[in-house]
CSV table of C-alpha atoms and ligand atoms in Angstrom, one decimal:
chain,number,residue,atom,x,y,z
A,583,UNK,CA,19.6,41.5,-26.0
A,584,UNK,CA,20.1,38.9,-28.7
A,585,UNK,CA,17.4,38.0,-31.2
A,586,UNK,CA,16.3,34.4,-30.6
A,587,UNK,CA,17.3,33.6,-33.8
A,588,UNK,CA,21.1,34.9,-33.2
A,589,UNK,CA,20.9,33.3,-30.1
A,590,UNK,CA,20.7,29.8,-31.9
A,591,UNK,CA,23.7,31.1,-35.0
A,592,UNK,CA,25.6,32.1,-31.4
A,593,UNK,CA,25.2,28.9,-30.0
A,594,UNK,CA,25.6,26.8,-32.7
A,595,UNK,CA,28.9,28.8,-33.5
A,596,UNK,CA,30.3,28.3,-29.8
A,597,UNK,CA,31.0,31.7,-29.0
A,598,UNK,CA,32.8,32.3,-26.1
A,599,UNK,CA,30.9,33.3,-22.6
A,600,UNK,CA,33.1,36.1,-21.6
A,601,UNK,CA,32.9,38.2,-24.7
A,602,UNK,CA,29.0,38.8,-23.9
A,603,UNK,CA,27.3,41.5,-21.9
A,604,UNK,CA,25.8,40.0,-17.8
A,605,UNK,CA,22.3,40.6,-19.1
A,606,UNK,CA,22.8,38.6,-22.1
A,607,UNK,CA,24.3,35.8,-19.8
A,608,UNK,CA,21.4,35.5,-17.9
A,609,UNK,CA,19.4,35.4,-21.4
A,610,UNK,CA,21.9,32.8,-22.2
A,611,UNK,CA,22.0,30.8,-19.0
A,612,UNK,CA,17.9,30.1,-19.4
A,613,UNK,CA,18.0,29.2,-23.2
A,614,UNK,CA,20.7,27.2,-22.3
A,615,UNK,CA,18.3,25.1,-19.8
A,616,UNK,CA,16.0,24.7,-22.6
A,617,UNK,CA,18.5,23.1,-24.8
A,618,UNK,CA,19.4,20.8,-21.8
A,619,UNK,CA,16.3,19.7,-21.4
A,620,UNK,CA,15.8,19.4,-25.3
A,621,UNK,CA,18.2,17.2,-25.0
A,622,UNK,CA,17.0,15.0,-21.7
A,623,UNK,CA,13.8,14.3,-22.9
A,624,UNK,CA,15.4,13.1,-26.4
A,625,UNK,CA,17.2,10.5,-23.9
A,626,UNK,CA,14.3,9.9,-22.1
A,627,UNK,CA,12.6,9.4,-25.1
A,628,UNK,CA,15.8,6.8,-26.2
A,629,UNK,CA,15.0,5.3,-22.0
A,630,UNK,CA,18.4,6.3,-21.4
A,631,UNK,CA,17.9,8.5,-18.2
A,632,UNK,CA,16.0,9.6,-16.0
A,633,UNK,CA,13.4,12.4,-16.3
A,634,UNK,CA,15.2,14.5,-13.4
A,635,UNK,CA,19.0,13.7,-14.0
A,636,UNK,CA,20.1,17.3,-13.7
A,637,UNK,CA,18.6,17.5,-10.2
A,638,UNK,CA,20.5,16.1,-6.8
A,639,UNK,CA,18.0,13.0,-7.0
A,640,UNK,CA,17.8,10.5,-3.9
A,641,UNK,CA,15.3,7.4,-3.6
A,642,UNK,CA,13.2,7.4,-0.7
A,643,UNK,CA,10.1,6.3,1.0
A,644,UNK,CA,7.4,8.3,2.9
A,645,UNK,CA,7.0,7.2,5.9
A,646,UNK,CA,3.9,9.5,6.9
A,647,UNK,CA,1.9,12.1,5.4
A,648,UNK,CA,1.2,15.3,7.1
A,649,UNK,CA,-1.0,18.1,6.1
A,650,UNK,CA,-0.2,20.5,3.2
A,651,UNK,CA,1.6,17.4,1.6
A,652,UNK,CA,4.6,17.7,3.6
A,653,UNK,CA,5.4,13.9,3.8
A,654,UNK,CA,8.2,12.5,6.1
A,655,UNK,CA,10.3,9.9,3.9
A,656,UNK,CA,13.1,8.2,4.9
A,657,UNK,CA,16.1,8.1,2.5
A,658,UNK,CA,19.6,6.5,3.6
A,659,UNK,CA,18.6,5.8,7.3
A,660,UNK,CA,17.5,9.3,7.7
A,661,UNK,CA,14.2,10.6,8.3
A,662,UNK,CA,13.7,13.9,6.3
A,663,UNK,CA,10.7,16.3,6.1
A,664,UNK,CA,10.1,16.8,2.9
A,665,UNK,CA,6.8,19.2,0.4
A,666,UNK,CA,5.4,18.4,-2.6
A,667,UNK,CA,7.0,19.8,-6.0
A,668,UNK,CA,4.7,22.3,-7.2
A,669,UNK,CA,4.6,20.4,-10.5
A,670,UNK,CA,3.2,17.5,-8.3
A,671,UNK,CA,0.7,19.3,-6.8
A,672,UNK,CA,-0.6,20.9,-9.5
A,673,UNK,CA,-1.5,16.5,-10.7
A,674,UNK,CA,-2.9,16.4,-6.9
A,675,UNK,CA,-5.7,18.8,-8.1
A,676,UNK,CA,-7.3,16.0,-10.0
A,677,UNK,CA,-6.4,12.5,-7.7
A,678,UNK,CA,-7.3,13.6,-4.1
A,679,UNK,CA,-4.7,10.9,-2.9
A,680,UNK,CA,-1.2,11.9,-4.8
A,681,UNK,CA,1.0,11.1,-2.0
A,682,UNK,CA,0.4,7.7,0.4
A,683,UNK,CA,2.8,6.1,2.9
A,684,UNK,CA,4.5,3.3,1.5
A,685,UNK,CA,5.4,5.4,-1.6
A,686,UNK,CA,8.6,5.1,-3.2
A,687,UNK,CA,9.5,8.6,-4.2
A,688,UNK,CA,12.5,10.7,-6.0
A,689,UNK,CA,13.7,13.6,-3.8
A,690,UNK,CA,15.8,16.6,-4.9
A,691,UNK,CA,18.1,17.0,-1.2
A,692,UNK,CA,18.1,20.6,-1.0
A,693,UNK,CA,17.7,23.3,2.2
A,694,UNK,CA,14.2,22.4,0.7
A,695,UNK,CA,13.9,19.4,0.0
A,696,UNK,CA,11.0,18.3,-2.6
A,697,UNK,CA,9.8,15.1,-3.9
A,698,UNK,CA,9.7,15.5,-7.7
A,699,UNK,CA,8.7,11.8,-8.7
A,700,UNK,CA,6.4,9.5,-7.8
A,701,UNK,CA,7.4,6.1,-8.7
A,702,UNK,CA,4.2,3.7,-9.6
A,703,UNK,CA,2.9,2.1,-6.9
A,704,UNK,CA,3.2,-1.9,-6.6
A,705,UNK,CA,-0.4,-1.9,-4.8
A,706,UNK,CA,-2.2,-0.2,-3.0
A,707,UNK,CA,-4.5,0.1,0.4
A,708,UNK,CA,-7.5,2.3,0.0
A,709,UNK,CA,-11.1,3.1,1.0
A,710,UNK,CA,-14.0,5.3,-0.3
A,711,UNK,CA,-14.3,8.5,1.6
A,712,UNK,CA,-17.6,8.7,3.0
A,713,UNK,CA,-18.0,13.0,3.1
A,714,UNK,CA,-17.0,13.1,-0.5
A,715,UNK,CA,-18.6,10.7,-2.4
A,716,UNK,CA,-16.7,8.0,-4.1
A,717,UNK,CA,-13.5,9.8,-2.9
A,718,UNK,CA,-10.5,7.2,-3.0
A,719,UNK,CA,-8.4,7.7,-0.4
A,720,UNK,CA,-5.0,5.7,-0.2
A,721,UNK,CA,-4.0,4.3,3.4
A,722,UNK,CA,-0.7,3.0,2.8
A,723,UNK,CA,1.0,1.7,-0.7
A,724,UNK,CA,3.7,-0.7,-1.8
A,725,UNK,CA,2.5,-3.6,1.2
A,726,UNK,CA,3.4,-7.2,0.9
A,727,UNK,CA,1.3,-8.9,3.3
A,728,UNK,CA,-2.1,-8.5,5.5
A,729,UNK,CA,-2.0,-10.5,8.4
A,730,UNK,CA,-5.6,-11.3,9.2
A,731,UNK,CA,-6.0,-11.3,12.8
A,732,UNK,CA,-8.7,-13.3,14.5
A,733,UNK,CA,-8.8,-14.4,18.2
A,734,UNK,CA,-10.1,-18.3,18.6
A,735,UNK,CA,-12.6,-16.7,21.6
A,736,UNK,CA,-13.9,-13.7,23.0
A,737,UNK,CA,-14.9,-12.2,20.4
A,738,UNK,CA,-15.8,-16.1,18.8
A,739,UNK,CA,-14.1,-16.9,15.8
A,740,UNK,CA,-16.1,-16.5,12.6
A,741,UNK,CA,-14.7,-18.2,9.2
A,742,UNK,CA,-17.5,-15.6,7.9
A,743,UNK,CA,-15.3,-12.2,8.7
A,744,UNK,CA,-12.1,-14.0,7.5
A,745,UNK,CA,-13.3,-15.2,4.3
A,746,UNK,CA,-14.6,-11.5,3.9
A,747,UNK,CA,-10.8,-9.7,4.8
A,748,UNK,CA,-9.5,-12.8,2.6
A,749,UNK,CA,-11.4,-11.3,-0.1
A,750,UNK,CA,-10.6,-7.6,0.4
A,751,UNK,CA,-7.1,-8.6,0.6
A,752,UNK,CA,-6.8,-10.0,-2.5
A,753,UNK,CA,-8.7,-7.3,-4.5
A,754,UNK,CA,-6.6,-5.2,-2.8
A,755,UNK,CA,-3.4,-7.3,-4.7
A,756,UNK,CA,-2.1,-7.8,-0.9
A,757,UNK,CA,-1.1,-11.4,0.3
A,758,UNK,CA,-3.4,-13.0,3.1
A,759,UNK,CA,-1.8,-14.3,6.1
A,760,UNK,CA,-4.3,-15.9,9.0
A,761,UNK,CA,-3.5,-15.3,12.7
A,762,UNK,CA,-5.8,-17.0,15.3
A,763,UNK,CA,-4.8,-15.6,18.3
A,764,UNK,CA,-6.2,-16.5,22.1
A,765,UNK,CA,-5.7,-20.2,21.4
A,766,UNK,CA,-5.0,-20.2,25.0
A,767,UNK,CA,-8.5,-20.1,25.4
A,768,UNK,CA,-9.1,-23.4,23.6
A,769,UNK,CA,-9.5,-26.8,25.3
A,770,UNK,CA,-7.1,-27.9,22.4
A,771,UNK,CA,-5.9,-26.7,19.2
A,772,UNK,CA,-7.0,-29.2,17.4
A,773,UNK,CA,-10.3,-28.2,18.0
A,774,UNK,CA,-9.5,-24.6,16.4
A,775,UNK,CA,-7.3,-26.5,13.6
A,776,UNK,CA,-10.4,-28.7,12.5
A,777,UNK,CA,-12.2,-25.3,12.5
A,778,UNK,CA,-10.0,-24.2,9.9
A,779,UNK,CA,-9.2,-27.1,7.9
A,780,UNK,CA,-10.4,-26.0,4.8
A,781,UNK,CA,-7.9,-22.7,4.5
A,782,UNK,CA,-4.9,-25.3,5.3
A,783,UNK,CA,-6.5,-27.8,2.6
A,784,UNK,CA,-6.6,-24.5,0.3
A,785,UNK,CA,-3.0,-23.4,1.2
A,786,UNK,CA,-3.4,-20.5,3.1
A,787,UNK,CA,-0.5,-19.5,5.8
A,788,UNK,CA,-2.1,-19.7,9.4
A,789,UNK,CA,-0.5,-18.9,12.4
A,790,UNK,CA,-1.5,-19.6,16.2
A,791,UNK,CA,-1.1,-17.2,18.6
A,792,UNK,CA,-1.5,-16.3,22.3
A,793,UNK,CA,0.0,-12.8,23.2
A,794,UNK,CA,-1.3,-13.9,26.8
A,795,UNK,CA,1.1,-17.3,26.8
A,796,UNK,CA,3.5,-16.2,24.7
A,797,UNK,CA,3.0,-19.0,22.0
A,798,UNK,CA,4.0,-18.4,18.3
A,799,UNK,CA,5.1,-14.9,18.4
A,800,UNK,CA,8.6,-16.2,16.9
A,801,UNK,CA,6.8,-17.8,14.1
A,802,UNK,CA,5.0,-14.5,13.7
A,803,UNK,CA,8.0,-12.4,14.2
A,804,UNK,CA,9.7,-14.5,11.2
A,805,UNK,CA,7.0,-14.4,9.2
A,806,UNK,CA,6.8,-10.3,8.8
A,807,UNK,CA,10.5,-10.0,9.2
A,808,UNK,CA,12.0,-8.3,6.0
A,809,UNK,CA,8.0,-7.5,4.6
A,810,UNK,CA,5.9,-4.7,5.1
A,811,UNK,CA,3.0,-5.6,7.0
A,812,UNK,CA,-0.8,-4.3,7.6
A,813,UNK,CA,-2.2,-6.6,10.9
A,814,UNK,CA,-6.0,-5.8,9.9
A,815,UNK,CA,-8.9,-7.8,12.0
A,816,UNK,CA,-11.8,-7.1,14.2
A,817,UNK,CA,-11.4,-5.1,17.7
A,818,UNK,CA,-10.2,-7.2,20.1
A,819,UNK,CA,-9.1,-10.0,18.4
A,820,UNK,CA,-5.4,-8.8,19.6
A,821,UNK,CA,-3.6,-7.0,17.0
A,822,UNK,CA,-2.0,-4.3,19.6
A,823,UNK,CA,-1.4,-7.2,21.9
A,824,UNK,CA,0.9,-9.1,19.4
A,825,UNK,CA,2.6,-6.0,17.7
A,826,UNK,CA,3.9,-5.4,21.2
A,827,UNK,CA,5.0,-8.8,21.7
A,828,UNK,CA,7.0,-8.8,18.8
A,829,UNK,CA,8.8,-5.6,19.6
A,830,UNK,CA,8.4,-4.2,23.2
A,831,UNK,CA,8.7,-0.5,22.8
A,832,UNK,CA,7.2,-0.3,19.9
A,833,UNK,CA,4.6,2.4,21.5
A,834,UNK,CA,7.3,4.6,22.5
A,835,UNK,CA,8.9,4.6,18.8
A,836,UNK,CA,5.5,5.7,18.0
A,837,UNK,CA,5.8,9.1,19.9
A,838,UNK,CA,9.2,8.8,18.7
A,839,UNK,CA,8.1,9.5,15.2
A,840,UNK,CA,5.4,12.2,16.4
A,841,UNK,CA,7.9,14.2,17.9
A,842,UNK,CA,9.7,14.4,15.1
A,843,UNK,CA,7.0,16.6,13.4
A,844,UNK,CA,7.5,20.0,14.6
A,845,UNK,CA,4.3,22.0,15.4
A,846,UNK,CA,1.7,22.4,13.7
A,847,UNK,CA,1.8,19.3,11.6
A,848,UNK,CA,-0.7,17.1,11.9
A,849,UNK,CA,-0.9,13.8,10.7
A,850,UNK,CA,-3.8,13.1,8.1
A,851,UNK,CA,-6.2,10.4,7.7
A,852,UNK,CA,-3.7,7.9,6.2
A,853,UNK,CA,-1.5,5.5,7.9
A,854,UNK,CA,2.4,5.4,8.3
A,855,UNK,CA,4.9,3.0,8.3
A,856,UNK,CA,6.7,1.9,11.3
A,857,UNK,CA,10.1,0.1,10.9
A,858,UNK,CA,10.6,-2.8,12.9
A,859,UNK,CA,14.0,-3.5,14.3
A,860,UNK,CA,14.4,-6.6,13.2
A,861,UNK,CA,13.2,-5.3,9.6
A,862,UNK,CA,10.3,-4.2,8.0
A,863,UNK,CA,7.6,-2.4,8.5
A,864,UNK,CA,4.6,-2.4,10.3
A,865,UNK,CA,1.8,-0.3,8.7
A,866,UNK,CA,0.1,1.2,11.1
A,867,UNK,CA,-3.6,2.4,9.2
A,868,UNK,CA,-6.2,4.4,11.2
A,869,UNK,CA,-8.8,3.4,8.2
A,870,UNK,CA,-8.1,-0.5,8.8
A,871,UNK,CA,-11.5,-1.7,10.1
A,872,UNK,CA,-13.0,0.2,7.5
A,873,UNK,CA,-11.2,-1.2,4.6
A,874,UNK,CA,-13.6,-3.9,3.1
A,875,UNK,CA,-15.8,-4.7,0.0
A,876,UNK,CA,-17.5,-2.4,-2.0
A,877,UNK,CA,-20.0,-3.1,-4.5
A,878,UNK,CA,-18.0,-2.9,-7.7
A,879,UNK,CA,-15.5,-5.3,-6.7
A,880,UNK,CA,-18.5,-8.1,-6.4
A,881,UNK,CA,-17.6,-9.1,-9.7
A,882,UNK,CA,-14.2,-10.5,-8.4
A,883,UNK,CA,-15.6,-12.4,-5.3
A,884,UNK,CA,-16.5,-15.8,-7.4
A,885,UNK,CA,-13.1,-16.3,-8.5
A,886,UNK,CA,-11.5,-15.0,-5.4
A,887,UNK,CA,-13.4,-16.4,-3.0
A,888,UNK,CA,-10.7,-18.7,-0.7
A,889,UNK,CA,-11.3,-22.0,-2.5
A,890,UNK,CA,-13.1,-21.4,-5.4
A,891,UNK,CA,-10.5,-20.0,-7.7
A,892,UNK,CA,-9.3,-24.0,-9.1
A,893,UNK,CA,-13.0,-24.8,-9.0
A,894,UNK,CA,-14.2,-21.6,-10.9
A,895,UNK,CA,-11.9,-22.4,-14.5
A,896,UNK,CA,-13.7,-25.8,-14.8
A,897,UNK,CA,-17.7,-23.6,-14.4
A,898,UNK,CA,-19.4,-23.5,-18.2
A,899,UNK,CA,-19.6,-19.8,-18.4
A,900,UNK,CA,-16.2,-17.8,-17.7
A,901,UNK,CA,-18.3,-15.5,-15.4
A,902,UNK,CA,-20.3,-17.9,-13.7
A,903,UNK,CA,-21.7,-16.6,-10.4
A,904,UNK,CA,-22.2,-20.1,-9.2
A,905,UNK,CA,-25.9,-19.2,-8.1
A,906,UNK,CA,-28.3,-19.7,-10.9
A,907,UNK,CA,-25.6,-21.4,-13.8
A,908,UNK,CA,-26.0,-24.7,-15.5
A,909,UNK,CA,-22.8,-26.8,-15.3
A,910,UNK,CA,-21.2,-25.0,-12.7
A,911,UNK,CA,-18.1,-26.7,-10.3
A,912,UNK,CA,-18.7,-25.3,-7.2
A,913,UNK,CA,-21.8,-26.4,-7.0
A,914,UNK,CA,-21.0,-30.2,-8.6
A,915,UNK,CA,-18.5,-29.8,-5.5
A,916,UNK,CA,-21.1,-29.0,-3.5
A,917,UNK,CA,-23.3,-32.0,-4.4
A,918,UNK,CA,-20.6,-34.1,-4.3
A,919,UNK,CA,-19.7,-33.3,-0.3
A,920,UNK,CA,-16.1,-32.0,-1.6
A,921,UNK,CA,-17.2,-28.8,-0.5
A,922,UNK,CA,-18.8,-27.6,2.5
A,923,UNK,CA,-22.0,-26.0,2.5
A,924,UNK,CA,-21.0,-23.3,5.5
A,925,UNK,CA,-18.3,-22.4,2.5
A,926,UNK,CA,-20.6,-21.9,0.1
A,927,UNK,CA,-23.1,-20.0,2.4
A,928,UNK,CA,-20.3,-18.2,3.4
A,929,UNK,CA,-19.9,-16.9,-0.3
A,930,UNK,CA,-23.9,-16.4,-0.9
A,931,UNK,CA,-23.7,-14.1,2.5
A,932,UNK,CA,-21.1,-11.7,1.4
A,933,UNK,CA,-22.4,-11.6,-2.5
A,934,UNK,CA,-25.8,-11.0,-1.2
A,935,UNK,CA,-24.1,-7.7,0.9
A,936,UNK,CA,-22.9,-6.3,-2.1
B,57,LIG,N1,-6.8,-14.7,26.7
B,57,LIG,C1,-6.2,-13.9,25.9
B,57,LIG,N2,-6.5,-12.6,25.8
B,57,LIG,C2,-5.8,-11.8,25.0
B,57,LIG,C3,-4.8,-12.3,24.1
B,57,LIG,N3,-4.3,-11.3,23.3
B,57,LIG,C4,-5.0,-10.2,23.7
B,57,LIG,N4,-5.9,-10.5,24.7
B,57,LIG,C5,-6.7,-9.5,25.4
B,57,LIG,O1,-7.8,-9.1,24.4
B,57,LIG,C6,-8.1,-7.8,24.6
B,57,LIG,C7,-8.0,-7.0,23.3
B,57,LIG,O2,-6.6,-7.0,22.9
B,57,LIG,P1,-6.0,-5.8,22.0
B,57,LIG,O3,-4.6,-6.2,21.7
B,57,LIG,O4,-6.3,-4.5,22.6
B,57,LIG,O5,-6.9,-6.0,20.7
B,57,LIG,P2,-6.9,-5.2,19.3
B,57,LIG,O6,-7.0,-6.2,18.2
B,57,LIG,O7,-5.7,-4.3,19.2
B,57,LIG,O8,-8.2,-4.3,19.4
B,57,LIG,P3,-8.5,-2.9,18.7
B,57,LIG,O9,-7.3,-2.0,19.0
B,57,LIG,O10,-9.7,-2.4,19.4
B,57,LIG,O11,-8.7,-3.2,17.3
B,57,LIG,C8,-7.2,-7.2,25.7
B,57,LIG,O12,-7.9,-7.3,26.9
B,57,LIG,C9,-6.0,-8.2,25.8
B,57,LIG,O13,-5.5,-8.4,27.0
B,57,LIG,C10,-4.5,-13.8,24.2
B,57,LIG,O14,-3.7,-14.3,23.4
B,57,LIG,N5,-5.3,-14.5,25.1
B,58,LIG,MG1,-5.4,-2.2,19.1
B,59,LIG,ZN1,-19.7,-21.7,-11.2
């Protein structure tokens, strides 16, 4: 066996392999990966490569997370079964939720294949477990769009609950969408428009719907082409209805993808991300109706409550609750009739919930 400090004279000295002994290869070999990676993280250092360059590397996506961190992600159009590096897991130990769907993720394609990178998530879709307290537990990651869905009737269409997802949405980083669906039961929809004429008036995207006529599922079908979507709302407001509308079969895809898990793998408490075949992805979340404000976001809700955002840079105080303040916009709007008062008892309801 060399001496470590021969080892470094022989290397520096290029000796040639064949005139050592097979255990000192093997000695040699491993100090040999050491010096590589002496090396890498000098050029990772300089940003000139990637941490895991010596590894078979692929870009991927998990698709769905099963149990024991064995996560299905989907790399070149196939759908692999992939575990957890053991480096990963060992980070897992401290942040219950390591893995989510929706993650973009670096794979070494192996016999074994193992994520070994976790790239940084654009955003992400979480609630608080409610057995472990203050547990975050991530649905889905990396989404682009919630598409709020609300039926016009049966249940009754409440600006309340919309203004309430509008405001998880966006402390969530997620982009609102609004779907009134069952227009069919209207008289007309310009009775459900007037209804909603202050989101139009504030620039939010709304789309009528009736899965039972058949009305506006193109417009719906163009507007989550090519974006990965979570269709959130109360039960029975249609959500099922219009996802299989805007691809029949979709419910047999579904089983498609549970087959694909061999025995024994079970599906955890997160969501998973369905590819539409026109592109995209729908994200299908168990946790949806669930997902909604929690007390230390109440903070946000006076800036991002829909409308009051332009109104809240003019108030006095930068953190103005628009409650008790002197000088305060929304309520100078308020006074003046520019704003309704349903909106701004609306806003007291849901910051007096928190
Ligand atoms: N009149 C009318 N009924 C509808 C329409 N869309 C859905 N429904 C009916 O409303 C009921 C609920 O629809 P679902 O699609 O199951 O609602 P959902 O939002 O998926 O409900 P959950 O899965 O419980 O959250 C069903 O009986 C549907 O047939 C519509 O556009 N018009
Ligand atoms: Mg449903
Ligand atoms: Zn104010």
């Amino acid at each position: 066996m060399l001496k470590k400090k021969d080892k470094k004279i022989f290397k520096r000295k290029n000796i040639k392999l064949q005139n050592l002994k097979i255990g000192n290869l093997e000695h040699f070999d491993e100090e040999d990966i050491i010096e590589e990676k002496r090396a890498e993280k000098k050029l990772i250092e300089k940003g000139e490569t990637s941490s895991k360059s010596f590894l078979n590397l692929k870009k991927g996506r998990i698709l769905e997370v099963k149990t024991n961190h064995r996560c299905i992600v989907k790399i070149e159009n196939k759908k692999i079964l992939c575990s957890l590096s053991g480096r990963l897991k060992q980070i897992n130990f401290e942040t219950r939720t390591l893995v989510a769907p929706g993650d973009y993720v670096n794979v070494n394609v192996s016999d074994d294949p193992r994520i070994e990178e976790i790239l940084p998530r654009k955003n992400a879709l979480s609630r608080f477990s409610i057995s472990d307290f203050q547990t975050e537990i991530v649905l889905a990651s990396n989404i682009d769009q919630v598409v709020i869905t609300s039926s016009f009737k049966e249940p009754e269409l409440k600006t309340g609950l919309i203004d309430r997802y509008i405001c998880a949405v966006r402390i969530f980083g997620l982009l609102p969408v609004i779907c009134i669906n069952k227009i069919d039961l209207a008289k007309d929809i310009q009775t459900i428009k007037a209804k909603l004429e202050f989101y139009t008036k504030n620039n939010f995207e709304i789309i009528y719907t009736s899965a039972k006529n058949n009305v506006g599922i193109e417009k719906l079908r163009n507007m989550v082409k090519g974006k990965d979507t979570v269709f959130s709302g109360h039960s029975g407001a249609g959500k099922s209805s219009l996802i299989n509308l805007l691809q029949p079969g979709l419910d047999l895809k579904v089983a498609e993808i549970s087959d694909f898990s061999q025995k024994g793998i079970h599906t955890t408490s997160s969501g998973r991300l369905i590819e539409w075949n026109f592109g995209g992805y729908l994200i299908d979340t168990p946790g949806i109706k669930t997902f909604g404000l929690h007390r230390k976001d109440k903070e946000k809700i006076p800036r991002i409550f829909p409308g009051f955002g332009t109104l809240a840079e003019t108030c006095k105080f930068q953190n103005c609750t628009h409650i008790h303040e002197k000088n305060c916009s929304v309520k100078a709007a308020l006074e003046n009739g520019s704003l309704p008062i349903e909106r701004y008892d609306s806003y007291l309801r849901i910051m007096g919930s928190l």
